[in-house]
């Protein structure tokens, strides 16, 4: 059975393997003359970027792939190749805003500011911000929001000198096409 946290881990795993975000999995159209606008990847990315800018959260950070490269420049092992394929497919139906090296005292305020700005853009809180202690002085904040067939996972980590915020929105219909085995591969 998939757990709520497992869903978050799987979504974040897609980000962690450095997938390139491209349009796909059905929601790419932003409307047209025939009916209401479809909320797709571009619209989700625009929401994340606008909310990040409104909150002063730096943007443009793209996580690097932790997979070692083989002689051909691609992943070195068969499992790594499969993981990259799944991550690329997941990224096709995801939008991401991530920032690292955040300043102490500003990072949590920026995270909460992003969430407030997303709410102003129509994202509805599905799970409120939860604070989980990490070590003696650190913590992780997580929250979940939904909008028009998309689920957004927000995570802020503040531990010692490491501060990072990652906001990932994934199209529900596209994410439902992944098997449990594929999602477990992302958790690697």
Short mmCIF file of C-alpha atoms in Angstrom, two decimals:
data_model
loop_
_atom_site.label_atom_id
_atom_site.label_comp_id
_atom_site.label_asym_id
_atom_site.label_seq_id
_atom_site.Cartn_x
_atom_site.Cartn_y
_atom_site.Cartn_z
CA UNK A 1 0.00 0.00 0.00
CA UNK A 2 1.29 3.45 -0.88
CA UNK A 3 1.69 5.81 2.05
CA UNK A 4 1.29 9.57 2.02
CA UNK A 5 4.96 10.03 2.96
CA UNK A 6 5.90 7.40 0.40
CA UNK A 7 4.19 9.53 -2.25
CA UNK A 8 6.23 12.50 -1.13
CA UNK A 9 9.44 10.46 -1.19
CA UNK A 10 8.65 9.15 -4.67
CA UNK A 11 7.90 12.64 -5.96
CA UNK A 12 11.08 14.04 -4.43
CA UNK A 13 13.05 11.08 -5.82
CA UNK A 14 12.03 12.15 -9.31
CA UNK A 15 13.52 15.55 -8.57
CA UNK A 16 16.67 14.10 -6.99
CA UNK A 17 17.71 12.17 -10.07
CA UNK A 18 17.92 15.38 -12.06
CA UNK A 19 15.17 14.78 -14.59
CA UNK A 20 14.62 17.39 -17.26
CA UNK A 21 11.17 18.94 -17.10
CA UNK A 22 9.27 18.74 -20.36
CA UNK A 23 5.60 18.89 -21.33
CA UNK A 24 3.82 15.57 -21.27
CA UNK A 25 1.32 13.21 -19.69
CA UNK A 26 -1.73 14.93 -21.06
CA UNK A 27 -1.93 18.27 -19.26
CA UNK A 28 0.32 20.32 -21.51
CA UNK A 29 -2.33 22.45 -23.21
CA UNK A 30 -3.04 25.79 -21.66
CA UNK A 31 -6.41 26.20 -23.33
CA UNK A 32 -7.75 27.24 -26.66
CA UNK A 33 -10.94 28.22 -28.35
CA UNK A 34 -12.74 24.98 -27.47
CA UNK A 35 -13.66 25.12 -23.78
CA UNK A 36 -11.94 26.17 -20.58
CA UNK A 37 -8.20 26.23 -20.19
CA UNK A 38 -6.61 22.97 -19.09
CA UNK A 39 -4.33 23.27 -16.09
CA UNK A 40 -1.11 21.69 -17.37
CA UNK A 41 2.58 21.56 -16.58
CA UNK A 42 3.28 25.06 -17.87
CA UNK A 43 0.55 26.55 -15.67
CA UNK A 44 1.76 24.59 -12.64
CA UNK A 45 5.35 25.74 -13.26
CA UNK A 46 4.15 29.33 -13.66
CA UNK A 47 2.36 29.08 -10.29
CA UNK A 48 5.48 27.71 -8.58
CA UNK A 49 7.72 30.35 -10.13
CA UNK A 50 5.35 33.23 -9.34
CA UNK A 51 4.89 32.06 -5.74
CA UNK A 52 8.66 31.62 -5.31
CA UNK A 53 9.35 35.09 -6.66
CA UNK A 54 6.62 36.64 -4.48
CA UNK A 55 8.20 35.04 -1.39
CA UNK A 56 11.77 35.92 -2.37
CA UNK A 57 12.75 32.27 -2.74
CA UNK A 58 15.67 31.96 -5.18
CA UNK A 59 14.84 29.91 -8.26
CA UNK A 60 16.54 28.07 -11.02
CA UNK A 61 18.22 25.40 -8.88
CA UNK A 62 18.08 22.07 -10.67
CA UNK A 63 19.14 19.04 -8.64
CA UNK A 64 22.00 17.06 -10.11
CA UNK A 65 21.77 13.34 -10.79
CA UNK A 66 23.57 11.26 -8.15
CA UNK A 67 24.05 8.39 -10.63
CA UNK A 68 27.59 7.69 -11.81
CA UNK A 69 28.02 7.87 -15.56
CA UNK A 70 29.24 5.01 -17.71
CA UNK A 71 31.61 5.23 -20.68
CA UNK A 72 28.79 6.39 -23.00
CA UNK A 73 27.99 9.37 -20.73
CA UNK A 74 24.73 7.79 -19.52
CA UNK A 75 23.97 5.93 -16.29
CA UNK A 76 26.56 3.26 -15.48
CA UNK A 77 24.26 0.38 -14.48
CA UNK A 78 21.05 -1.16 -15.82
CA UNK A 79 19.22 -0.21 -12.62
CA UNK A 80 20.45 3.38 -12.98
CA UNK A 81 19.24 3.45 -16.60
CA UNK A 82 15.80 2.19 -15.54
CA UNK A 83 15.71 4.72 -12.70
CA UNK A 84 16.59 7.54 -15.12
CA UNK A 85 13.88 6.42 -17.55
CA UNK A 86 11.23 6.43 -14.80
CA UNK A 87 12.48 9.78 -13.47
CA UNK A 88 12.33 11.32 -16.96
CA UNK A 89 8.77 10.06 -17.40
CA UNK A 90 7.79 11.39 -13.96
CA UNK A 91 9.39 14.75 -14.73
CA UNK A 92 7.25 15.05 -17.85
CA UNK A 93 4.21 15.50 -15.61
CA UNK A 94 5.86 17.54 -12.85
CA UNK A 95 6.80 21.11 -12.12
CA UNK A 96 9.57 22.00 -9.66
CA UNK A 97 10.94 25.00 -7.80
CA UNK A 98 13.97 24.25 -5.65
CA UNK A 99 16.45 26.41 -3.80
CA UNK A 100 19.47 25.56 -1.70
CA UNK A 101 22.06 27.50 0.31
CA UNK A 102 19.31 29.56 1.91
CA UNK A 103 20.06 32.15 4.58
CA UNK A 104 19.33 31.31 8.22
CA UNK A 105 16.38 33.24 9.54
CA UNK A 106 14.96 33.80 6.04
CA UNK A 107 14.51 30.25 4.77
CA UNK A 108 11.47 29.23 6.84
CA UNK A 109 9.80 32.60 6.21
CA UNK A 110 10.35 32.17 2.46
CA UNK A 111 8.94 28.62 2.55
CA UNK A 112 5.79 29.77 4.33
CA UNK A 113 5.57 32.75 1.97
CA UNK A 114 5.62 30.42 -1.04
CA UNK A 115 2.76 28.41 0.47
CA UNK A 116 0.74 31.58 1.11
CA UNK A 117 1.35 32.76 -2.47
CA UNK A 118 0.30 29.35 -3.82
CA UNK A 119 -2.93 29.57 -1.82
CA UNK A 120 -3.57 32.96 -3.42
CA UNK A 121 -3.14 31.27 -6.81
CA UNK A 122 -5.85 28.70 -6.04
CA UNK A 123 -3.86 25.84 -4.50
CA UNK A 124 -5.88 24.32 -1.64
CA UNK A 125 -4.19 23.01 1.48
CA UNK A 126 -4.62 19.23 1.62
CA UNK A 127 -2.24 18.59 4.54
CA UNK A 128 -1.11 21.52 6.68
CA UNK A 129 2.51 22.30 7.37
CA UNK A 130 4.00 19.65 9.63
CA UNK A 131 7.24 20.27 11.49
CA UNK A 132 9.44 17.24 12.20
CA UNK A 133 12.55 17.60 14.37
CA UNK A 134 15.86 16.43 12.89
CA UNK A 135 18.77 16.03 15.29
CA UNK A 136 19.18 18.55 18.08
CA UNK A 137 18.68 21.78 16.15
CA UNK A 138 17.24 20.84 12.77
CA UNK A 139 13.76 20.33 11.38
CA UNK A 140 11.87 19.46 8.23
CA UNK A 141 8.67 21.20 7.19
CA UNK A 142 6.29 19.39 4.83
CA UNK A 143 2.92 20.33 3.36
CA UNK A 144 0.63 19.13 0.62
CA UNK A 145 -1.67 21.19 -1.63
CA UNK A 146 -3.99 20.35 -4.54
CA UNK A 147 -5.27 22.21 -7.58
CA UNK A 148 -7.24 21.05 -10.63
CA UNK A 149 -5.94 17.47 -10.83
CA UNK A 150 -2.46 18.24 -9.49
CA UNK A 151 -0.87 17.46 -6.12
CA UNK A 152 1.90 19.64 -4.74
CA UNK A 153 4.42 18.46 -2.16
CA UNK A 154 6.40 21.14 -0.36
CA UNK A 155 9.45 20.39 1.79
CA UNK A 156 11.87 22.62 3.61
CA UNK A 157 14.89 21.13 5.36
CA UNK A 158 16.80 23.19 7.92
CA UNK A 159 19.54 21.18 9.59
CA UNK A 160 22.77 22.67 10.88
CA UNK A 161 24.28 24.44 7.84
CA UNK A 162 22.03 22.72 5.26
CA UNK A 163 18.92 24.63 4.20
CA UNK A 164 16.92 23.62 1.16
CA UNK A 165 13.37 24.11 -0.09
CA UNK A 166 11.80 21.99 -2.82
CA UNK A 167 8.27 22.41 -4.15
CA UNK A 168 7.10 19.71 -6.58
CA UNK A 169 3.70 19.58 -8.28
CA UNK A 170 2.72 16.40 -10.13
CA UNK A 171 -0.28 15.75 -12.36
CA UNK A 172 -2.41 13.12 -10.59
CA UNK A 173 -3.56 11.25 -13.72
CA UNK A 174 -0.01 10.93 -15.02
CA UNK A 175 1.43 9.87 -11.67
CA UNK A 176 -1.27 7.17 -11.36
CA UNK A 177 0.17 5.45 -14.47
CA UNK A 178 3.34 4.47 -12.60
CA UNK A 179 3.54 1.02 -11.07
CA UNK A 180 4.55 0.47 -7.46
CA UNK A 181 7.76 -1.16 -8.75
CA UNK A 182 8.61 1.95 -10.78
CA UNK A 183 7.95 4.23 -7.83
CA UNK A 184 10.07 2.02 -5.57
CA UNK A 185 12.87 2.25 -8.15
CA UNK A 186 12.81 6.04 -7.73
CA UNK A 187 13.19 5.62 -3.97
CA UNK A 188 16.33 3.60 -4.79
#
